[in-house]
Each structure stands twice: as C-alpha cells, then as structure tokens.
C-alpha cells in the first residue's frame, strides 16, 4: 500500500516488489492488479511525489538497485541472500549476489572492495558529506508455514551488525525481559556503540570480526531451524533465548 494524505493505492504483487522512499511506477512492480482510492488510475507518483525530495532521497535509484539484486537471484532466495541484499552497498559486490547495477543498464558494480560506499544509493546507507542519513536498523521476516521468525539487528548499519531471531509472543517477550526499559536501553547502547566503532574501523571488521560474526549467525540458524517442525512455541522461545545469550557472548568478545 502507498498513501498520500487520504488517497491510497494497493498493489497485488505477483513475484516480488521493492520500495525505497519513492512512489512506484507501474512497471517497477510485478503486480497482478492495483486498486486506487478514487477508483481510477490517477497517476499516483506523478501527482503526489515531491521531485526535490526524490532527487535527494535517491529512492528510484535505490529501488532499481534492489530490483537488480533480487532478479539476479533468479527466484532462489533464502535467508543468507536476503541478508546480503540488506547489507549491500552500491559499488561493492556482495557474496552470493550476481547482478547488474541500478545506475546504468548493463553496468556491473565494481569488484569487492574494503571501503564503504557512502550516500543514499545503497541499501545499507551510511552518512555522506552532505546527506546525514543512515540505516538505523534492519529486519527480515521469514515465513514458514503458519509461523514466522523475525531476524533483526537492533542497531545501525546491517553490514557490520549481527542478525538474531525473535518471535512475537508474550512468553518470548517475558523470557527476554524486553519490557524492562532500562535493560533494553542498556543492550541497545552496547549494540549501537559496537556498530558505530566497526563502521569507523571497517577494515578491522572485515579482517577480524566478520568471520566471528558470520559463525555466530550460522549457529543461530542451526539452533532455530534444527528440528523446527517438531518444536512447540515454548521450545522455539527457548531456542531464541539461547541465541540472545550467544549474542551477548559475541558482543563481549568484540568489545573495544
């Protein structure tokens, strides 16, 4: 759904659709059909979008980039490939993604490099010289039959953050003590502090921290998905608590 004041448009998506701080053109979304509040195609984007905002937010550019990454997967999406997309920067080739750039048709991103590409063109956004905007957090929802697992960072810059699991249930919220504001603020400050320092020391992250982080994420997935079809909600919650305990272990290992 896209909205502008009281006006709205809904799109039924066939395969996939992405959106980035911009209204969509019809050809940008593989939709089955669209329905408008006015009952007719009113040229939603042209009518309501600020061209100045779109210029600086670079939503169209970023949307083309995301579509190129997703189409490059050729329908073979999994949790790892989605993480790679969420962590990607324009100009950096991500592991497991083979795609064309959203800049010019047929132009590929430069090969893997050790510097973060700053600015609004990336999916993992880092502040540039003029635009002081950045990705504040990242979340992936994995639907499995009648269940879903939320993988979230809880900190800025998914490229250097760690994704851990969560399920939305009162038991899990209680087990993780998430309603304790002081405890939640403390763990957020720790995550955010480490994320900022790793962003500022990106070579150190790539050389030293990334292999450790990736190993913890693999362990999280083994804990969550191992025998998941036979786990009760209570057992799944226990697995998530174990992952969060391991996250604290990880954060303590890499404290500056």
CSV table of N, CA and C in Angstrom, one decimal, residues 120 125-134:
chain,number,residue,atom,x,y,z
A,120,UNK,N,23.1,7.9,-0.3
A,120,UNK,CA,21.8,7.4,-0.3
A,120,UNK,C,21.5,6.3,-1.4
A,125,UNK,N,22.7,2.1,4.2
A,125,UNK,CA,23.0,3.5,4.0
A,125,UNK,C,24.0,4.1,5.1
A,126,UNK,N,25.0,4.7,4.7
A,126,UNK,CA,26.0,5.4,5.6
A,126,UNK,C,26.0,6.9,5.3
A,127,UNK,N,26.1,7.7,6.3
A,127,UNK,CA,26.0,9.2,6.1
A,127,UNK,C,27.2,9.6,5.1
A,128,UNK,N,26.8,10.5,4.2
A,128,UNK,CA,27.8,11.1,3.3
A,128,UNK,C,28.2,12.5,3.8
A,129,UNK,N,28.9,13.2,3.0
A,129,UNK,CA,29.3,14.6,3.3
A,129,UNK,C,28.1,15.5,3.4
A,130,UNK,N,27.1,15.4,2.5
A,130,UNK,CA,26.0,16.3,2.5
A,130,UNK,C,24.8,15.8,3.2
A,131,UNK,N,24.4,14.5,2.9
A,131,UNK,CA,23.2,13.9,3.4
A,131,UNK,C,23.6,13.1,4.6
A,132,UNK,N,23.1,13.5,5.8
A,132,UNK,CA,23.3,12.9,7.1
A,132,UNK,C,22.2,11.9,7.4
A,133,UNK,N,22.1,10.8,6.6
A,133,UNK,CA,21.1,9.8,6.8
A,133,UNK,C,21.8,8.5,6.8
A,134,UNK,N,21.2,7.5,7.6
A,134,UNK,CA,21.8,6.2,7.7
A,134,UNK,C,20.8,5.2,8.0
